Coordinates of C-alpha atoms in Angstrom, one line a residue:
Chain A
X1 CA -43.5 17.6 -24.0
X2 CA -42.8 19.8 -27.0
X3 CA -41.4 23.3 -26.4
X4 CA -44.3 24.8 -28.4
X5 CA -46.6 23.7 -25.6
X6 CA -44.5 25.2 -22.9
X7 CA -44.6 28.8 -24.2
X8 CA -48.3 29.4 -23.9
X9 CA -48.4 27.8 -20.5
X10 CA -45.6 30.1 -19.3
X11 CA -47.4 33.1 -20.7
X12 CA -50.6 32.2 -19.1
X13 CA -48.9 31.8 -15.7
X14 CA -47.2 35.2 -16.1
X15 CA -50.5 36.9 -16.9
X16 CA -52.1 35.3 -14.0
X17 CA -49.4 36.7 -11.7
X18 CA -50.1 40.3 -12.8
X19 CA -53.5 40.4 -11.1
X20 CA -55.3 41.6 -14.1
X21 CA -55.4 38.2 -15.7
X22 CA -58.6 37.4 -17.6
X23 CA -59.0 33.8 -18.5
X24 CA -60.7 32.8 -21.7
X25 CA -64.4 32.4 -21.7
X26 CA -67.6 33.9 -23.0
X27 CA -67.5 37.0 -20.8
X28 CA -63.8 37.3 -20.0
X29 CA -62.1 40.6 -20.7
X30 CA -59.5 43.0 -19.5
X31 CA -59.4 46.8 -19.7
X32 CA -57.9 50.0 -18.4
X33 CA -58.9 53.6 -18.7
X34 CA -57.5 57.1 -19.1
X35 CA -59.5 60.0 -17.9
X36 CA -58.3 63.2 -19.6
X37 CA -59.0 66.5 -17.9
X38 CA -58.2 69.9 -19.3
X39 CA -58.6 73.1 -17.4
X40 CA -59.8 76.1 -19.5
X41 CA -58.7 79.2 -17.6
X42 CA -60.7 82.3 -17.2
X43 CA -60.5 84.8 -20.0
X44 CA -61.5 88.4 -20.2
X45 CA -60.4 90.9 -22.8
X46 CA -61.6 94.4 -23.1
X47 CA -60.4 96.4 -26.0
X48 CA -61.2 99.6 -27.9
X49 CA -62.4 98.5 -31.2
X50 CA -63.0 102.0 -32.6
X51 CA -61.4 105.1 -31.3
X52 CA -63.8 108.1 -31.0
X53 CA -63.4 111.0 -33.3
X54 CA -63.1 114.7 -32.3
X55 CA -65.7 117.2 -33.3
X56 CA -66.1 121.0 -33.5
X57 CA -69.0 122.6 -31.7
X58 CA -71.3 125.1 -33.2
X59 CA -72.8 127.9 -31.1
X60 CA -76.4 128.8 -31.0
X61 CA -77.7 132.4 -31.2
X62 CA -75.8 134.7 -28.9
X63 CA -73.8 131.8 -27.5
X64 CA -76.9 130.3 -26.0
X65 CA -76.2 126.6 -26.9
X66 CA -73.4 124.3 -28.1
X67 CA -74.1 121.6 -30.6
X68 CA -71.7 118.9 -31.7
X69 CA -71.1 119.1 -35.4
X70 CA -70.2 115.4 -35.9
X71 CA -71.3 112.7 -33.6
X72 CA -68.4 111.2 -31.7
X73 CA -68.5 107.4 -31.6
X74 CA -66.3 104.9 -29.9
X75 CA -66.7 101.1 -29.7
X76 CA -65.6 98.8 -26.9
X77 CA -65.3 95.1 -27.4
X78 CA -65.6 92.7 -24.4
X79 CA -64.7 89.0 -24.7
X80 CA -65.2 86.7 -21.8
X81 CA -65.5 82.9 -21.2
X82 CA -66.6 83.3 -17.6
X83 CA -70.1 82.1 -16.8
X84 CA -70.8 85.4 -15.0
X85 CA -68.6 88.4 -15.7
X86 CA -68.8 91.9 -14.2
X87 CA -67.3 94.9 -15.7
X88 CA -67.8 98.7 -15.6
X89 CA -68.0 101.8 -17.8
X90 CA -66.5 104.8 -16.1
X91 CA -66.4 108.4 -17.4
X92 CA -63.8 110.9 -16.3
X93 CA -62.9 114.5 -17.3
X94 CA -59.9 116.6 -16.4
X95 CA -60.2 118.9 -13.4
X96 CA -57.9 120.8 -11.1
X97 CA -58.0 117.8 -8.9
X98 CA -56.7 115.6 -11.6
X99 CA -59.8 113.8 -13.0
X100 CA -63.4 113.6 -11.8
X101 CA -66.2 111.2 -12.6
X102 CA -68.4 112.7 -15.2
X103 CA -71.3 110.4 -16.1
X104 CA -74.8 111.0 -14.7
X105 CA -78.5 110.9 -15.5
X106 CA -78.7 107.3 -16.7
X107 CA -82.0 105.8 -17.7
X108 CA -83.3 102.4 -16.5
X109 CA -81.2 100.2 -18.8
X110 CA -78.3 102.7 -18.9
X111 CA -78.5 103.2 -22.6
X112 CA -79.1 106.9 -22.4
X113 CA -77.2 109.2 -20.1
X114 CA -75.1 112.3 -20.0
X115 CA -71.4 113.1 -19.9
X116 CA -69.5 116.2 -18.8
X117 CA -66.6 117.6 -20.9
X118 CA -64.1 120.0 -19.3
X119 CA -61.5 122.3 -20.7
X120 CA -58.1 120.6 -21.1
X121 CA -55.6 123.4 -20.9
X122 CA -56.9 125.0 -17.7
X123 CA -59.2 122.4 -16.1
X124 CA -61.9 123.7 -13.9
X125 CA -62.4 122.8 -10.2
X126 CA -64.0 119.4 -9.5
X127 CA -67.0 121.3 -8.2
X128 CA -67.8 122.5 -11.7
X129 CA -68.3 118.9 -12.7
X130 CA -70.1 117.8 -9.5
X131 CA -72.4 120.7 -9.9
X132 CA -73.6 119.1 -13.1
X133 CA -73.5 115.5 -12.1
X134 CA -75.4 116.3 -9.0
X135 CA -78.4 116.8 -11.2
X136 CA -79.2 120.4 -10.6
X137 CA -76.7 122.5 -12.5
X138 CA -76.5 126.2 -12.7
X139 CA -74.3 127.8 -15.3
X140 CA -72.5 130.1 -12.9
X141 CA -71.3 127.1 -10.9
X142 CA -69.9 125.0 -13.7
X143 CA -67.5 127.1 -15.7
X144 CA -65.5 125.3 -18.4
X145 CA -67.7 122.2 -18.0
X146 CA -70.3 121.3 -20.6
X147 CA -72.6 118.2 -20.6
X148 CA -73.8 116.3 -23.7
X149 CA -76.0 113.3 -24.3
X150 CA -74.4 109.9 -24.4
X151 CA -76.0 106.9 -25.9
X152 CA -74.7 103.3 -25.5
X153 CA -75.8 100.5 -27.8
X154 CA -74.7 97.0 -26.8
X155 CA -74.6 94.3 -29.4
X156 CA -74.2 90.6 -28.9
X157 CA -71.6 89.2 -31.4
X158 CA -71.2 85.7 -30.0
X159 CA -72.3 83.6 -27.1
X160 CA -74.9 81.2 -25.9
X161 CA -77.6 83.7 -25.2
X162 CA -78.3 87.4 -24.6
X163 CA -77.7 87.9 -20.9
X164 CA -76.4 91.4 -20.6
X165 CA -77.6 93.4 -17.6
X166 CA -76.7 97.1 -16.9
X167 CA -77.3 98.9 -13.7
X168 CA -76.3 102.3 -12.4
X169 CA -73.6 102.0 -9.7
X170 CA -73.2 105.4 -7.9
X171 CA -71.2 107.1 -10.6
X172 CA -70.7 104.4 -13.3
X173 CA -72.4 101.6 -15.2
X174 CA -72.0 98.1 -13.9
X175 CA -72.5 95.4 -16.6
X176 CA -72.9 91.7 -16.0
X177 CA -72.9 89.2 -18.8
X178 CA -72.5 85.5 -19.5
X179 CA -69.6 84.2 -21.6
X180 CA -69.6 85.6 -25.0
X181 CA -68.5 88.6 -27.1
X182 CA -70.3 91.9 -26.7
X183 CA -69.6 95.3 -28.3
X184 CA -70.7 98.7 -26.9
X185 CA -71.1 101.6 -29.3
X186 CA -70.9 104.9 -27.3
X187 CA -72.0 108.0 -29.1
X188 CA -71.9 111.6 -28.0
X189 CA -74.0 113.9 -30.1
X190 CA -76.6 116.7 -30.0
X191 CA -76.7 119.8 -27.9
X192 CA -75.6 120.7 -24.4
X193 CA -77.7 119.8 -21.4
X194 CA -79.6 122.6 -19.9
X195 CA -77.7 124.9 -17.5
X196 CA -74.3 123.5 -18.6
X197 CA -73.3 125.9 -21.3
X198 CA -72.9 129.7 -21.1
X199 CA -70.3 132.4 -21.4
X200 CA -68.7 130.9 -18.4
X201 CA -67.3 128.3 -20.8
X202 CA -64.3 129.7 -22.4
X203 CA -63.0 128.8 -25.9
X204 CA -60.6 125.9 -26.3
X205 CA -60.6 122.1 -26.3
X206 CA -62.9 120.1 -24.0
X207 CA -62.4 116.5 -23.2
X208 CA -64.0 113.5 -21.6
X209 CA -62.8 109.9 -21.4
X210 CA -64.7 106.7 -21.3
X211 CA -63.1 103.6 -19.7
X212 CA -64.4 100.0 -19.8
X213 CA -62.8 98.1 -17.0
X214 CA -62.9 94.9 -15.1
X215 CA -62.5 96.7 -11.8
X216 CA -64.8 99.3 -10.3
X217 CA -62.6 102.4 -10.5
Chain B
X1 CA -12.3 -20.0 1.9
X2 CA -11.4 -16.4 1.8
X3 CA -10.9 -16.6 -2.0
X4 CA -14.3 -18.3 -2.4
X5 CA -16.0 -15.6 -0.4
X6 CA -14.4 -12.9 -2.5
X7 CA -15.6 -14.6 -5.7
X8 CA -19.1 -15.0 -4.3
X9 CA -19.1 -11.3 -3.4
X10 CA -18.0 -10.2 -6.8
X11 CA -20.6 -12.4 -8.4
X12 CA -23.3 -11.0 -6.1
X13 CA -22.3 -7.4 -6.9
X14 CA -22.3 -8.0 -10.5
X15 CA -25.7 -9.6 -10.3
X16 CA -27.1 -6.7 -8.4
X17 CA -25.7 -4.2 -10.9
X18 CA -27.0 -6.2 -13.8
X19 CA -30.3 -6.6 -12.0
X20 CA -30.6 -2.9 -11.4
X21 CA -30.0 -2.1 -15.0
X22 CA -32.5 -4.6 -16.1
X23 CA -35.0 -3.2 -13.6
X24 CA -34.6 0.4 -14.9
X25 CA -35.0 -0.8 -18.4
X26 CA -38.3 -2.4 -17.6
X27 CA -39.7 0.7 -15.9
X28 CA -39.3 3.0 -18.9
X29 CA -42.7 3.8 -20.4
X30 CA -44.1 6.2 -23.0
X31 CA -45.9 9.2 -21.3
X32 CA -48.1 11.8 -23.0
X33 CA -49.2 15.0 -21.2
X34 CA -52.1 17.1 -22.6
X35 CA -52.8 20.6 -21.4
X36 CA -55.6 22.8 -22.7
X37 CA -54.3 26.4 -22.6
X38 CA -57.1 29.0 -22.6
X39 CA -56.6 32.3 -24.4
X40 CA -55.8 35.0 -21.9
X41 CA -55.2 38.7 -22.0
X42 CA -54.1 41.6 -19.8
X43 CA -54.4 45.3 -20.5
X44 CA -52.8 47.9 -18.2
X45 CA -52.0 51.5 -18.4
X46 CA -48.3 52.0 -17.9
X47 CA -47.7 55.7 -18.3
X48 CA -50.0 58.7 -18.8
X49 CA -50.3 62.5 -18.8
X50 CA -54.0 62.9 -18.1
X51 CA -54.3 66.5 -16.9
X52 CA -53.4 69.7 -18.6
X53 CA -54.7 73.2 -19.3
X54 CA -56.1 75.1 -22.3
X55 CA -54.9 78.5 -23.4
X56 CA -58.2 80.5 -23.5
X57 CA -56.9 82.8 -26.2
X58 CA -56.6 80.1 -28.8
X59 CA -57.7 76.8 -27.3
X60 CA -54.3 75.1 -27.5
X61 CA -53.8 72.6 -24.7
X62 CA -50.6 71.6 -23.0
X63 CA -50.6 68.0 -24.2
X64 CA -52.2 64.7 -23.0
X65 CA -51.2 61.1 -23.7
X66 CA -51.5 57.6 -22.3
X67 CA -49.8 54.2 -23.0
X68 CA -51.3 50.8 -22.5
X69 CA -49.6 47.5 -22.3
X70 CA -51.3 44.6 -24.0
X71 CA -50.3 41.0 -23.3
X72 CA -52.1 38.1 -24.7
X73 CA -51.7 34.6 -26.0
X74 CA -55.0 34.9 -27.8
X75 CA -55.6 35.9 -31.4
X76 CA -57.9 38.3 -33.2
X77 CA -60.3 35.4 -33.4
X78 CA -60.4 35.1 -29.6
X79 CA -60.8 38.8 -28.7
X80 CA -61.9 42.1 -30.0
X81 CA -59.4 44.7 -28.8
X82 CA -61.1 48.1 -28.8
X83 CA -60.6 51.6 -27.5
X84 CA -63.9 53.3 -26.8
X85 CA -64.5 56.7 -25.3
X86 CA -67.2 58.7 -23.5
X87 CA -68.2 62.2 -22.8
X88 CA -70.9 63.3 -20.3
X89 CA -73.9 65.2 -21.8
X90 CA -76.5 67.2 -20.1
X91 CA -79.5 65.5 -21.7
X92 CA -78.2 62.1 -22.8
X93 CA -75.9 60.7 -20.2
X94 CA -72.6 59.3 -21.5
X95 CA -72.1 59.2 -25.2
X96 CA -69.2 58.5 -27.5
X97 CA -66.5 61.1 -27.4
X98 CA -65.2 60.4 -30.9
X99 CA -65.6 62.7 -33.7
X100 CA -64.5 62.8 -37.3
X101 CA -61.3 60.8 -38.0
X102 CA -61.3 59.6 -34.4
X103 CA -60.7 63.0 -32.8
X104 CA -61.6 63.2 -29.2
X105 CA -64.3 65.5 -27.8
X106 CA -64.0 67.1 -24.4
X107 CA -67.0 68.4 -22.5
X108 CA -67.4 71.0 -19.8
X109 CA -67.9 69.1 -16.5
X110 CA -69.8 72.0 -14.8
X111 CA -72.0 73.2 -17.6
X112 CA -72.5 69.9 -19.4
X113 CA -73.0 70.2 -23.2
X114 CA -76.2 69.0 -24.9
X115 CA -76.2 66.0 -27.1
X116 CA -77.0 68.4 -29.9
X117 CA -73.8 70.3 -29.2
X118 CA -71.8 67.1 -29.1
X119 CA -73.2 65.8 -32.3
X120 CA -72.4 69.2 -33.9
X121 CA -68.8 69.0 -32.8
X122 CA -68.6 65.4 -34.0
X123 CA -69.2 66.5 -37.5
X124 CA -67.0 69.6 -37.2
X125 CA -69.8 72.2 -37.0
X126 CA -69.7 75.5 -35.2
X127 CA -72.6 75.2 -32.8
X128 CA -71.0 73.2 -30.1
X129 CA -71.1 75.1 -26.9
X130 CA -68.9 73.7 -24.1
X131 CA -67.5 71.0 -26.4
X132 CA -63.9 71.2 -27.6
X133 CA -62.4 68.6 -30.0
X134 CA -58.7 67.7 -30.4
X135 CA -57.1 65.3 -32.8
X136 CA -56.2 61.9 -31.4
X137 CA -53.4 59.7 -32.8
X138 CA -52.8 56.1 -31.9
X139 CA -49.6 54.1 -32.3
X140 CA -48.9 50.5 -31.5
X141 CA -45.8 48.3 -31.7
X142 CA -45.4 45.7 -34.4
X143 CA -46.8 43.4 -35.4
X144 CA -50.0 44.8 -33.9
X145 CA -52.0 47.5 -35.8
X146 CA -54.7 50.0 -34.9
X147 CA -57.3 52.0 -36.9
X148 CA -60.4 54.0 -36.3
X149 CA -63.6 52.4 -37.3
X150 CA -67.4 52.3 -36.8
X151 CA -68.3 48.9 -35.5
X152 CA -71.9 47.6 -35.5
X153 CA -71.1 46.0 -32.2
X154 CA -69.2 48.8 -30.4
X155 CA -70.0 51.9 -32.4
X156 CA -67.2 54.4 -33.1
X157 CA -63.9 52.9 -31.7
X158 CA -60.3 52.4 -32.4
X159 CA -59.8 48.7 -33.2
X160 CA -56.5 46.9 -32.4
X161 CA -55.4 43.8 -34.3
X162 CA -52.7 41.8 -32.5
X163 CA -51.8 40.0 -35.8
X164 CA -50.5 37.0 -33.8
X165 CA -48.3 39.2 -31.6
X166 CA -48.3 38.5 -27.9
X167 CA -47.2 41.8 -26.4
X168 CA -47.4 45.4 -27.5
X169 CA -47.8 49.0 -26.3
X170 CA -50.6 51.2 -27.5
X171 CA -49.8 54.9 -27.2
X172 CA -52.5 57.5 -27.7
X173 CA -51.7 61.2 -28.0
X174 CA -54.2 64.0 -27.8
X175 CA -53.2 66.8 -30.2
X176 CA -52.7 70.3 -28.8
X177 CA -54.5 72.4 -31.4
X178 CA -58.3 72.2 -31.3
X179 CA -60.2 70.9 -34.3
X180 CA -61.4 73.8 -36.5
X181 CA -64.7 75.4 -35.3
X182 CA -64.8 73.5 -32.0
X183 CA -63.2 76.1 -29.8
X184 CA -64.7 79.5 -29.3
X185 CA -63.9 81.8 -26.4
X186 CA -67.4 83.1 -26.6
X187 CA -69.1 79.7 -26.6
X188 CA -66.9 77.5 -24.4
X189 CA -67.1 78.5 -20.7
X190 CA -64.1 78.4 -18.4
X191 CA -63.7 75.3 -16.3
X192 CA -62.7 71.7 -16.5
X193 CA -63.2 69.7 -19.7
X194 CA -63.1 65.9 -19.7
X195 CA -63.0 62.8 -21.9
X196 CA -62.6 59.2 -20.9
X197 CA -60.9 56.6 -23.1
X198 CA -61.0 52.9 -22.3
X199 CA -59.0 50.1 -23.8
X200 CA -60.8 46.8 -23.6
X201 CA -60.3 43.2 -24.7
X202 CA -63.7 41.5 -25.3
X203 CA -63.9 37.7 -25.6
X204 CA -65.7 36.6 -28.7

């Protein structure tokens, strides 16, 4: 027997021993598979895309009203790959207690509400703020605290569909959205809310802070 | 008498020896053995890294690969050696997971992509929600060769030619950087993404 005949026989026997041998024939075959799996981790990024500007305030006749000269606008950007993502918009202003929640008066879709500003150098008592956010302010009870209208305009920049929902949650806005990219333009402008500005409000700088956050502060 | 016996014995032994030699010589014949060896083949995965993770900030994955051992005494006329792939869609079942230049498409296993999204990723578009494509490279030991092709019989596949080789190792490596336009943090949901690759020898 020639050695050239021995080699293929030997190879055939070896293949048979592996257990995955497939002999020749019309439907014979051999195969193996790799199943690749990659895990895409959760991602959430909240950033301030545009810092709000400051503005002077003009007084009405006999110090009867306060009007913001230049609308103050800030923009938040939220990026998420989660199928359902919750996050919150919280407003705070300085008070003798540290800070106090200062948003109130939201409408049904939380696009129009009010925000209280307080004096920075000598912050008022927290009650000056709660007097306003409670919904029935009286000027004598909220010294150095002034409320202005706040409008929020969401805009879908990327994502499979528009799925944003906004609900009022005690003292803040709760947002829920599908994966995507959303911006929120927050603008404070116009004149003071009734019963929140008077000679009880001394001259100086007033401040309020908006915070977009993953956790309910 | 003793001497006669010795002589007779010697003669007898000589005769037996001669007789044996003669008998062997007569038994020698020409023999021919014929064996029909069928082509045979074996494919087995020998090493692999089949799981990893994706950085959601940029879509870069941690690296995947697999090596397959191919043994055969058959030829390219006996078998088609092909590497096919599949991805599960929401509305079309399993479809090919190959895109341009043989890149590999991964689909979200919870929120299955549509066939439309898969087809979009296949051509490098940017409307491919829950599909992420990565480059795929194939290497194989000499004298075998491998290349990406579109076969009328198998569709998109990587085709291996053994080129009369009997044993080789096919190594496939999934690139770490996603194909341009196929990863978007806003479009691709968090979760597991999967692609299946199968190396098959098909008898002709």
